[in-house]
Coordinates of C-alpha atoms in Angstrom, one line a residue:
X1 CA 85.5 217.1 -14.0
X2 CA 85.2 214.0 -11.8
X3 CA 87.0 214.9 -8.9
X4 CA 87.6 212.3 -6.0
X5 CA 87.3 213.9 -2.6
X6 CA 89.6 213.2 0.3
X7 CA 87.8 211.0 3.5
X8 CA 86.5 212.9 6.4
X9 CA 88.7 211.6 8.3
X10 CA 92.1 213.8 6.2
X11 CA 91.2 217.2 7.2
X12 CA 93.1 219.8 5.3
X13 CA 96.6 219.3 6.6
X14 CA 98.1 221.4 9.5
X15 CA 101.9 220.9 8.6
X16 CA 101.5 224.2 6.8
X17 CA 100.6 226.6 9.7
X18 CA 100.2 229.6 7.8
X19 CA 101.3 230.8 3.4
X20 CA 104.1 232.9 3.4
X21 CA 103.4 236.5 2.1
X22 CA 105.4 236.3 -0.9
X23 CA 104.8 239.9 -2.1
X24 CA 107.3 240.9 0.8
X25 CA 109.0 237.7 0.5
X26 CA 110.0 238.5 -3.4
X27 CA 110.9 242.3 -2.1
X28 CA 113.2 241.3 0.6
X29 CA 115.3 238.2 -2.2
X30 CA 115.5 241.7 -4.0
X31 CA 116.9 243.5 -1.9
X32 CA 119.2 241.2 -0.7
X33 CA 120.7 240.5 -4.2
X34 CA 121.1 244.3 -5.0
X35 CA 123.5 244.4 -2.3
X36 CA 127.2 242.8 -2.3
X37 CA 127.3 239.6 -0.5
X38 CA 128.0 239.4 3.3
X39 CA 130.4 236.2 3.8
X40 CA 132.0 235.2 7.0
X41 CA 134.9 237.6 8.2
X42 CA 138.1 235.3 6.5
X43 CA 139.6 235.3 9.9
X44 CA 136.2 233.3 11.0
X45 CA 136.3 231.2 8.1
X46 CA 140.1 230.6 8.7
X47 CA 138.9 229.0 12.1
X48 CA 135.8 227.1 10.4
X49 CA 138.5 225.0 8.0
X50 CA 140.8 224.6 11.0
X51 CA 137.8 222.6 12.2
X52 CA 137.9 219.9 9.1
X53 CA 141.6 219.9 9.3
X54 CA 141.8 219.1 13.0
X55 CA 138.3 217.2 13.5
X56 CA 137.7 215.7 10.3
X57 CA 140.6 213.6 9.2
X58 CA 138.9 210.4 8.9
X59 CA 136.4 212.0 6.6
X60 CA 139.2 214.2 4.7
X61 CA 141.5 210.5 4.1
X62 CA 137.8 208.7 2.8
X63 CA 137.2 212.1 0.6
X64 CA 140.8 211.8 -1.0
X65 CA 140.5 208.4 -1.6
X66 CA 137.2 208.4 -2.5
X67 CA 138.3 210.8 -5.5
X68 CA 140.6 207.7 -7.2
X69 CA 137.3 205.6 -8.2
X70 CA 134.5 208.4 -7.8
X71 CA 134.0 211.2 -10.3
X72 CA 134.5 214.7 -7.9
X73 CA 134.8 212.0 -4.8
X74 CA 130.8 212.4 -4.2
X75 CA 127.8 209.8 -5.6
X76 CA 124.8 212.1 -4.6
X77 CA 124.8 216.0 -5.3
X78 CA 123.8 216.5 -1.8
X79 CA 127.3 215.3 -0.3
X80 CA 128.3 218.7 1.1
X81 CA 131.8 218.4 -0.3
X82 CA 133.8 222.0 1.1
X83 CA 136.3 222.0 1.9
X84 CA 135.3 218.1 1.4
X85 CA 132.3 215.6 2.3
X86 CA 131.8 214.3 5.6
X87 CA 132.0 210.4 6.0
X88 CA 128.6 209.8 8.0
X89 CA 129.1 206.3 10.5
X90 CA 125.5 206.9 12.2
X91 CA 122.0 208.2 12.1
X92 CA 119.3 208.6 14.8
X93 CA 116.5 210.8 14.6
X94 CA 117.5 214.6 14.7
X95 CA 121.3 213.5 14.6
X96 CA 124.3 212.1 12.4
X97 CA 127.7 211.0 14.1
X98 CA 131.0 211.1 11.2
X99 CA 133.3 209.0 10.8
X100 CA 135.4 210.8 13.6
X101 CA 132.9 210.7 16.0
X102 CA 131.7 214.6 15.9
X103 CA 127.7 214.5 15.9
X104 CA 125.6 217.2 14.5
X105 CA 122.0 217.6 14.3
X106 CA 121.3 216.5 11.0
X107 CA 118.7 219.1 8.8
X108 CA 119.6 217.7 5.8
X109 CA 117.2 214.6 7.0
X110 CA 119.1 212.8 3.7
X111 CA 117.2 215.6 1.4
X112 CA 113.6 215.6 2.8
X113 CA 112.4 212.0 2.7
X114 CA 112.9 211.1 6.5
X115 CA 109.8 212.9 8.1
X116 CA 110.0 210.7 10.8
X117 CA 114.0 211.5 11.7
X118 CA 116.2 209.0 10.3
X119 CA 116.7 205.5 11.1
X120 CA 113.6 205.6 12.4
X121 CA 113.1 202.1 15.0
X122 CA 109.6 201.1 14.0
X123 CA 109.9 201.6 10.7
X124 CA 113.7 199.5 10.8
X125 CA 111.9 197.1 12.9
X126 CA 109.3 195.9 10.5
X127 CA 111.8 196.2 7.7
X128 CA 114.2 193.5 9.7
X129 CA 111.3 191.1 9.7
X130 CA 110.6 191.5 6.0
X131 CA 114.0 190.6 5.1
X132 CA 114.0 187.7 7.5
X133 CA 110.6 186.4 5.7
X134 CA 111.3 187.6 2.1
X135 CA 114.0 189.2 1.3
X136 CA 114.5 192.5 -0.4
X137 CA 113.2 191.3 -3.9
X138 CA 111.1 188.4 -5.8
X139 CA 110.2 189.8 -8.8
X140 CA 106.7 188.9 -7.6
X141 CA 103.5 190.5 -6.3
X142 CA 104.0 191.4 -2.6
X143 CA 100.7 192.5 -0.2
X144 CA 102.8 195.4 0.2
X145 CA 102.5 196.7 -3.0
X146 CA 98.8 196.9 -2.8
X147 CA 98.9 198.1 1.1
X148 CA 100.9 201.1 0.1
X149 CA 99.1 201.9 -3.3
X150 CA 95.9 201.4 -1.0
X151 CA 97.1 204.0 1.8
X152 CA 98.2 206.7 -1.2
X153 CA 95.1 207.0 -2.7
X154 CA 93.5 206.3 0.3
X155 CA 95.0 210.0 1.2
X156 CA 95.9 211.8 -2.1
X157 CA 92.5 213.5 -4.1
X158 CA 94.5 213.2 -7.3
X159 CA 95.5 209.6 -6.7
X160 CA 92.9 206.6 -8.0
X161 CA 95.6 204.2 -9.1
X162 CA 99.3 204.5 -8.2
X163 CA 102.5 202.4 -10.3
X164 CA 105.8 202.2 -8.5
X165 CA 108.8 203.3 -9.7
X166 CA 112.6 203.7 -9.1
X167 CA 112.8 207.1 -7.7
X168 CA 111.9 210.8 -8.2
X169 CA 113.3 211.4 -11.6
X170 CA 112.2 207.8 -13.2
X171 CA 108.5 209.0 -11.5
X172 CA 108.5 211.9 -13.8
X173 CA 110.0 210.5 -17.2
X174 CA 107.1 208.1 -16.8
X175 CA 104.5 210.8 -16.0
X176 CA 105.8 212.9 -18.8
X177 CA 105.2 210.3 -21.4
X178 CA 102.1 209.3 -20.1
X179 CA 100.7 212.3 -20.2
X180 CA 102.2 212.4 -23.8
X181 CA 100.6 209.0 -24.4
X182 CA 97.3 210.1 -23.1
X183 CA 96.9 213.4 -24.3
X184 CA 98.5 212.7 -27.6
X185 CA 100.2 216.1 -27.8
X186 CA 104.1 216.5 -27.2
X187 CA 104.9 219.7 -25.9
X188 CA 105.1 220.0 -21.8
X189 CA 105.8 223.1 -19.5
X190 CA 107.6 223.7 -16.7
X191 CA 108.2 226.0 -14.1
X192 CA 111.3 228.0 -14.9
X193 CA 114.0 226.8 -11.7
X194 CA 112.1 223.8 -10.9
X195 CA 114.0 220.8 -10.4
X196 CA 112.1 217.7 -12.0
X197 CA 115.5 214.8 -11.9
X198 CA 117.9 214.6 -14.3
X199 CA 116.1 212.9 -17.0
X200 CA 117.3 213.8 -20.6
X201 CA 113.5 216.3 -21.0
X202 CA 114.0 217.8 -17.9
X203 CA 117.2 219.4 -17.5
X204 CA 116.1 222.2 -18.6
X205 CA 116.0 225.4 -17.4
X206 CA 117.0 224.2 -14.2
X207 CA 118.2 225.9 -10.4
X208 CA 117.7 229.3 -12.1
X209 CA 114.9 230.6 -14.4
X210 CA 115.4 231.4 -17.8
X211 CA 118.6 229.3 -18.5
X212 CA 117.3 226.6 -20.6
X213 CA 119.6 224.1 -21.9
X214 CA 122.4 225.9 -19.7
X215 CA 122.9 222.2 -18.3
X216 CA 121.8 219.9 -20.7
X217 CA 125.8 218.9 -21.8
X218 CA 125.5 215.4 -23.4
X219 CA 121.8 215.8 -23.9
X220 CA 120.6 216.0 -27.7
X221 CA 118.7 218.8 -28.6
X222 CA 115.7 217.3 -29.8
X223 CA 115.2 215.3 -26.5
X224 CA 114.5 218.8 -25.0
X225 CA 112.6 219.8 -28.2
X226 CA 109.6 219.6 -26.5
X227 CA 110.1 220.8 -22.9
X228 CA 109.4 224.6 -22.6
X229 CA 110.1 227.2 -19.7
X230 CA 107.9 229.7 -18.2
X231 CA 108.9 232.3 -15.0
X232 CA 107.7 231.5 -11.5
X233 CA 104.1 233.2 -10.9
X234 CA 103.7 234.7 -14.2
X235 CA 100.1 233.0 -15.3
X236 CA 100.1 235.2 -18.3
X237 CA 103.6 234.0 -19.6
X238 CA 101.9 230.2 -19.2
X239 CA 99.3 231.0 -21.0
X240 CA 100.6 232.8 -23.9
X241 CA 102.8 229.6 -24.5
X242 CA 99.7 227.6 -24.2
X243 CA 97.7 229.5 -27.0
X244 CA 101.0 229.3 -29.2
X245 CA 101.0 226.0 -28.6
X246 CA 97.6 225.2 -29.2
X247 CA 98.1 226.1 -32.9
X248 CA 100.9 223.5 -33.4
X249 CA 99.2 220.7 -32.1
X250 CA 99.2 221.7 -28.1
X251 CA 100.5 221.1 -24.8
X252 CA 100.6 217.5 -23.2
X253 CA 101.3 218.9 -19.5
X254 CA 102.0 221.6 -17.2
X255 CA 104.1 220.0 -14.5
X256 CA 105.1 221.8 -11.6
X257 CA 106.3 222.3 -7.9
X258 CA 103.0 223.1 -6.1
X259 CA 105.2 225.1 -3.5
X260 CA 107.4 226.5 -6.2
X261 CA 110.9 225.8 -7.5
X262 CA 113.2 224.0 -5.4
X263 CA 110.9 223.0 -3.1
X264 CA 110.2 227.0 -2.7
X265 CA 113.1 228.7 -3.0
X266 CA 110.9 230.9 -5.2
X267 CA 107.7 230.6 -3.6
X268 CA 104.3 230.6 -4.9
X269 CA 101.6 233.2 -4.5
X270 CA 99.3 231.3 -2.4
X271 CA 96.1 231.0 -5.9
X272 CA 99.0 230.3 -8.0
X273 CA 98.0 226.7 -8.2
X274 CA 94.7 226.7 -8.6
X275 CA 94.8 229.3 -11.4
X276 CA 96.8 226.6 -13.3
X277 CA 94.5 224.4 -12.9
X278 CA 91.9 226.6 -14.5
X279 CA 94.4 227.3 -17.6
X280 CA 95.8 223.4 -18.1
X281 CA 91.4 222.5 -17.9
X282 CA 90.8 225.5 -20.4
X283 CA 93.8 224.3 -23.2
X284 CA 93.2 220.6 -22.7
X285 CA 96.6 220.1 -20.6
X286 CA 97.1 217.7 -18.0
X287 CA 98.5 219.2 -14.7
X288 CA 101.5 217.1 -13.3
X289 CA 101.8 218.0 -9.4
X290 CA 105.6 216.4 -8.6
X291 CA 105.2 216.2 -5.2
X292 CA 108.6 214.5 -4.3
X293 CA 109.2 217.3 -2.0
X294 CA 105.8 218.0 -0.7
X295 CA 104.2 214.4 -0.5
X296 CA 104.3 213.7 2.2
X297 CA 105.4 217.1 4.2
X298 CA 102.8 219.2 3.6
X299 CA 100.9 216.5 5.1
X300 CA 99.0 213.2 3.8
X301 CA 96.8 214.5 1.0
X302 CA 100.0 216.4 0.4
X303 CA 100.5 219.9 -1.7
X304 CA 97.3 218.6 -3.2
X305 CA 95.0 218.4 -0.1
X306 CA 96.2 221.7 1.2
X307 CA 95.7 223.9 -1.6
X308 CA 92.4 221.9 -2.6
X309 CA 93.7 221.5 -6.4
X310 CA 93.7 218.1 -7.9
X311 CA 96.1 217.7 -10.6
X312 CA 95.9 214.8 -13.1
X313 CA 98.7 212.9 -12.4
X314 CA 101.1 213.2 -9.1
X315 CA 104.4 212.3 -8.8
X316 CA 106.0 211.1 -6.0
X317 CA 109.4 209.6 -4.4
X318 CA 111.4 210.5 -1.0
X319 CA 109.1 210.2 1.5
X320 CA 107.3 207.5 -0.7
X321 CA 109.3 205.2 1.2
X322 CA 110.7 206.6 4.0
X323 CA 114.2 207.3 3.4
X324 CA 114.5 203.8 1.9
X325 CA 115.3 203.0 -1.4
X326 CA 113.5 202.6 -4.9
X327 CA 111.5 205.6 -3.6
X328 CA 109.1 206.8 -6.7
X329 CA 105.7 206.6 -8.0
X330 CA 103.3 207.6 -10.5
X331 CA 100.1 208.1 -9.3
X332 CA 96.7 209.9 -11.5
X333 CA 93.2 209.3 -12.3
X334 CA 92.1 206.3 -12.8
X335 CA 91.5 206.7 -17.1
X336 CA 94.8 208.1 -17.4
X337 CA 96.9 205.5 -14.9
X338 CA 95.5 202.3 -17.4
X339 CA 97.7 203.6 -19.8
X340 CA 100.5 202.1 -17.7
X341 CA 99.5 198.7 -16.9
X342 CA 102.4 196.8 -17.1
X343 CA 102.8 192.7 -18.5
X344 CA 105.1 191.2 -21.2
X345 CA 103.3 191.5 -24.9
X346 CA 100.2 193.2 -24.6
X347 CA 98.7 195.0 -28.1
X348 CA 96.6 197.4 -25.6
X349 CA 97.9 201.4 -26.2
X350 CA 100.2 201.9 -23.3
X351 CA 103.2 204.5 -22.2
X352 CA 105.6 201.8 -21.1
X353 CA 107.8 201.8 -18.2
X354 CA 109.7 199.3 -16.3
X355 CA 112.1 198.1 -13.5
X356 CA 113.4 194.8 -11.8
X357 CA 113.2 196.6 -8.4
X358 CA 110.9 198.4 -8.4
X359 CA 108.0 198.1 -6.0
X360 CA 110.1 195.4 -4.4
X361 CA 108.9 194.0 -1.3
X362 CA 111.4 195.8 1.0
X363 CA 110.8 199.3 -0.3
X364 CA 106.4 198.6 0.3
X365 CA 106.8 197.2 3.6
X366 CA 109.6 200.1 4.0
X367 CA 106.9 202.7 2.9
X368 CA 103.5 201.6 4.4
X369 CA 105.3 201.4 7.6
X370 CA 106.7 204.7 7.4
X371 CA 103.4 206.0 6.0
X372 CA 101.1 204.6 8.6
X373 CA 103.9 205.7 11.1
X374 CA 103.7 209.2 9.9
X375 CA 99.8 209.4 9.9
X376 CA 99.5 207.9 13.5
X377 CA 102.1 210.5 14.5
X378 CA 101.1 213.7 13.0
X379 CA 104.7 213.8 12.1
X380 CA 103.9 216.4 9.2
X381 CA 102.1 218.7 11.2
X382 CA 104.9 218.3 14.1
X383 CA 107.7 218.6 11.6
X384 CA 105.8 221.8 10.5
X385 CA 105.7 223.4 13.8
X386 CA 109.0 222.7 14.9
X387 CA 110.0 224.8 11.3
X388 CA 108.1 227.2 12.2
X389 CA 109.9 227.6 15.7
X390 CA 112.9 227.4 13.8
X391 CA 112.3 229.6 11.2
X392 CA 110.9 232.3 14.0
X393 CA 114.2 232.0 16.0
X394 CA 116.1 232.6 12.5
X395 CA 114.6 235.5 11.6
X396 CA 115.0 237.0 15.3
X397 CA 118.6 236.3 14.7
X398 CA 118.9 238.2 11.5
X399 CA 117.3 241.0 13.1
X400 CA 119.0 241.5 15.9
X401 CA 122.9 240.9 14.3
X402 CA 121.2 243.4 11.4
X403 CA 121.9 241.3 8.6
X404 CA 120.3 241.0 5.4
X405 CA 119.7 238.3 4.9
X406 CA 116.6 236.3 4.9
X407 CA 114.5 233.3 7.0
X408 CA 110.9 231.8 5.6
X409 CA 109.5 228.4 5.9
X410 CA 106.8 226.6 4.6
X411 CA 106.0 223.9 7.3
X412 CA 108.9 221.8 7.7
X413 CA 111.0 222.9 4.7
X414 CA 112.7 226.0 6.2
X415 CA 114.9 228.7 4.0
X416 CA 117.9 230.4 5.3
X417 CA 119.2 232.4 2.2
X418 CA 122.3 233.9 3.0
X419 CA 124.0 234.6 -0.5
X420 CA 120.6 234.8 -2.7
X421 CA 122.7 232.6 -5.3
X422 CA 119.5 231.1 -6.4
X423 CA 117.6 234.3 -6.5
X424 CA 119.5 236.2 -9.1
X425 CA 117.4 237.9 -11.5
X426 CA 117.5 235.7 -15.2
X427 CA 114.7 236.9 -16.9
X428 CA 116.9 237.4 -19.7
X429 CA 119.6 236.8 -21.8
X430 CA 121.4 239.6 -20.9
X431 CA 120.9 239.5 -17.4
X432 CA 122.2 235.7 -17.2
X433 CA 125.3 237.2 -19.1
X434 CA 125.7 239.5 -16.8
X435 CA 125.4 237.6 -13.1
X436 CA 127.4 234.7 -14.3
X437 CA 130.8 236.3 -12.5
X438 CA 128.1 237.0 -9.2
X439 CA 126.9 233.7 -9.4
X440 CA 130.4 232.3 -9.0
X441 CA 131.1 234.1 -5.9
X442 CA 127.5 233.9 -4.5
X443 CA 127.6 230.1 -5.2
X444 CA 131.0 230.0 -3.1
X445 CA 129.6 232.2 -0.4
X446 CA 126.6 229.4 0.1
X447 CA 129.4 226.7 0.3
X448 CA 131.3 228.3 3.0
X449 CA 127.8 229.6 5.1
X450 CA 127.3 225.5 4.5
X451 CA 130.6 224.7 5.9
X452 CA 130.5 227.0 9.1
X453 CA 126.9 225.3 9.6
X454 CA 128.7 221.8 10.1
X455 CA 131.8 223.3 12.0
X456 CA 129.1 224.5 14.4
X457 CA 127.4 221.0 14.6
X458 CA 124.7 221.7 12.1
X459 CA 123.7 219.4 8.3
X460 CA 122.1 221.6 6.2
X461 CA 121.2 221.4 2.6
X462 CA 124.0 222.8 0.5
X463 CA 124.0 225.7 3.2
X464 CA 120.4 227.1 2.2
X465 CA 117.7 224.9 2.9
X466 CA 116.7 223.2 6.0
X467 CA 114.2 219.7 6.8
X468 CA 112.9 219.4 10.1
X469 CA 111.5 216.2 11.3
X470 CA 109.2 214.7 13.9
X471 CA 112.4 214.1 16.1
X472 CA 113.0 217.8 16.2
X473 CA 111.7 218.4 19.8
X474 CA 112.1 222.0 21.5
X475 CA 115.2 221.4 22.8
X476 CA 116.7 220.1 19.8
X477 CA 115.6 223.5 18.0
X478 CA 117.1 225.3 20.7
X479 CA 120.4 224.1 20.5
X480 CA 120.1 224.4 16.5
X481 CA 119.2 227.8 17.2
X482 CA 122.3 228.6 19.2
X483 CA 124.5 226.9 16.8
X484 CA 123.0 229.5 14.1
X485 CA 123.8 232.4 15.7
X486 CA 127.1 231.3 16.9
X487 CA 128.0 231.4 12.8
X488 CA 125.9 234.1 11.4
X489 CA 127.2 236.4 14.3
X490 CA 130.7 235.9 12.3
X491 CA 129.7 238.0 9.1

């Protein structure tokens, strides 16, 4: 295989300071979900909604009136809505001020794409004159287009050609049928828990191993006739369904979370990667890195450049652009990406894809500027430590209060699983049966760790998952630090 090498100049990234050890990782989620859950005493949690009803009440009159014209009062899934969302007025760096002037340090870092911190000045700067010049969108070619396709392959082994889409998920239903297109087989594989979007293929066997169509409610079956599951770290599973597949006309793709589902909740054994490679090159499968997550946190080459595996085609969005909009991208070797080129009427075999806004002039300028920010900053590799200080501090915490609960990081994307909701053992049928009740109350558990977070002047991720960023100095992690045990010394 022909594969591209990275420049001298992109050593193997450092935003990844060391692999967890997921053998003790994967004994410790056990042992935690064998166990009944731990909540806050109620008498703290009683005090932690005393908080929203006292401090909140700008957020808590937006929320109720946000529920008349919003379905559930929330647009994105990550607007921490218990006891209800929080009406944000202002970002800057490693903080977010709400709508009744109560600031917090924000870890949610609007779901990993602002490496940088958010609202980052030299990034907003250039953006300003772009809109003065341009505007946001001509429908045209921009320079910026080709600087940012230039600077992602430029970085990426796996990237030769890159084609801009709308975001994450649009990224991946284009990758998906170009790897359909290209391969001319129809069957693809994921990683059972990843999350991939919510195109109609891909909601499947989502959050939770094992579940297949669990969420798929208005999606026809056959549109996730093709899509198959297989567990987390289980090579022999993968390739058993590659050999069955093999004699009914084969697998198109392997696509997968180079860290592991959910941007690692269930972590991968550190050769896990590159012993798919080996099985997608020996069954004639592409390997679909979706690096939405991991480019560009585990550095600039991303998950990619610090495993050393090249997949076929990467997919990308987030950090693509900075925290800005129209964040997504296909990128791939370069006989596989001409299957995309785009134009009105063309006869040549293509896997067609579209959009008005995509790789608009605001969202390029938006993303080479953050890109070329985040390179000249070591931002990744800054981000990273700061997790790991972070994570470290966590884990000390845990220990000392004698908890069981558990603190890991990979770089800058730091774990704090509390409730294990997202751990619970699936493997089967029976087993999903049975955790279903559990899942309820482990689910609610998470909300209300989530809740205390905020009450305590800390954005998290839906209570689990935490994003540091390059504004995340010492003190800032001190302070965070503080704030952490201050709640998890109320369970």
């Amino acid at each position: 295989m022909n594969v591209k090498q990275p420049p001298a100049t992109l050593a193997p990234s450092s935003a990844v300071s060391a692999w967890p050890d997921t053998d003790a990782l994967y004994r410790r989620f056990d042992a935690l979900v064998k166990q009944p859950i731990r909540p806050l005493r109620r008498d703290a949690m009683a005090q932690v909604l005393n908080y929203f009803e006292q401090r909140c009440r700008t957020s808590k009159r937006l929320s109720e009136q946000a529920r008349h014209v919003i379905p559930g009062g929330v647009q994105h899934n990550l607007a921490f809505n218990y006891p209800f969302p929080l009406a944000v007025t202002q970002v800057d760096g490693a903080h977010m001020t709400d709508a009744d002037g109560n600031r917090y340090i924000d870890f949610l870092q609007a779901g990993g794409p602002t490496l940088l911190g958010s609202n980052y000045l030299p990034v907003r700067t250039k953006v300003h004159a772009l809109l003065d010049e341009c505007g946001p969108v001509t429908g045209l070619l921009h320079e910026y287009e080709i600087k940012l396709a230039e600077l992602v392959c430029d970085a990426m082994p796996g990237v030769d050609m890159l084609r801009m889409m709308g975001s994450g998920t649009e990224a991946v239903m284009g990758a998906i049928r170009l790897a359909r297109a290209y391969t001319g087989k129809k069957r693809v594989i994921k990683i059972g828990g990843g999350y991939h979007g919510w195109s109609d293929p891909m909601v499947y066997g989502m959050r939770l191993p094992n579940t297949g169509r669990m969420e798929a409610i208005g999606i026809p079956r056959g549109a996730t006739a093709g899509t198959q599951e297989s567990p987390p770290n289980d090579l022999a599973a993968i390739r058993r369904k590659l050999q069955w597949n093999r004699l009914r006309g084969g697998t198109a793709a392997v696509i997968v979370e180079p860290f592991g589902p959910e941007s690692g909740t269930r972590p991968v054994t550190r050769d896990f990667n590159a012993q798919l490679r080996r099985l997608c090159d020996e069954f004639g499968s592409l390997l679909i890195f979706d690096e939405v997550v991991t480019g560009f946190r585990a550095g600039m080459g991303g998950a990619q450049a610090y495993f050393g595996v090249t997949p076929d085609l990467t997919v990308l969005g987030k950090c693509l652009t900075g925290g800005y909009p129209m964040a997504g991208a296909i990128g791939g070797k370069r006989d596989i990406m001409m299957m995309l080129v785009g134009g009105i009427g063309t006869t040549a075999k293509r896997a067609f894809v579209g959009g008005t806004l995509t790789a608009n002039p605001l969202s390029c300028a938006a993303g080479y500027f953050a890109l070329t920010e985040i390179q000249r900053t070591d931002a990744a590799a800054k981000a990273g430590r700061a997790g790991d200080r972070l994570c470290q501090g966590l884990e000390q915490i845990i220990q000392r209060l004698g908890l069981p609960y558990v603190a890991y990081n990979i770089g800058s994307i730091v774990h704090l699983q509390t409730s294990g909701v997202m751990l619970l053992d699936t493997s089967s049928l029976l087993k999903l049966v049975r955790v279903r009740n559990e899942a309820k109350e482990r689910k609610h558990m998470m909300e209300e760790m989530g809740a205390a977070y905020a009450a305590h002047g800390l954005i998290t991720l839906a209570g689990s998952r935490i994003y540091t960023s390059l504004a995340d100095t010492d003190a800032v992690i001190d302070e965070a630090l503080n704030g952490f045990e201050d709640v998890l010394k109320l369970a």
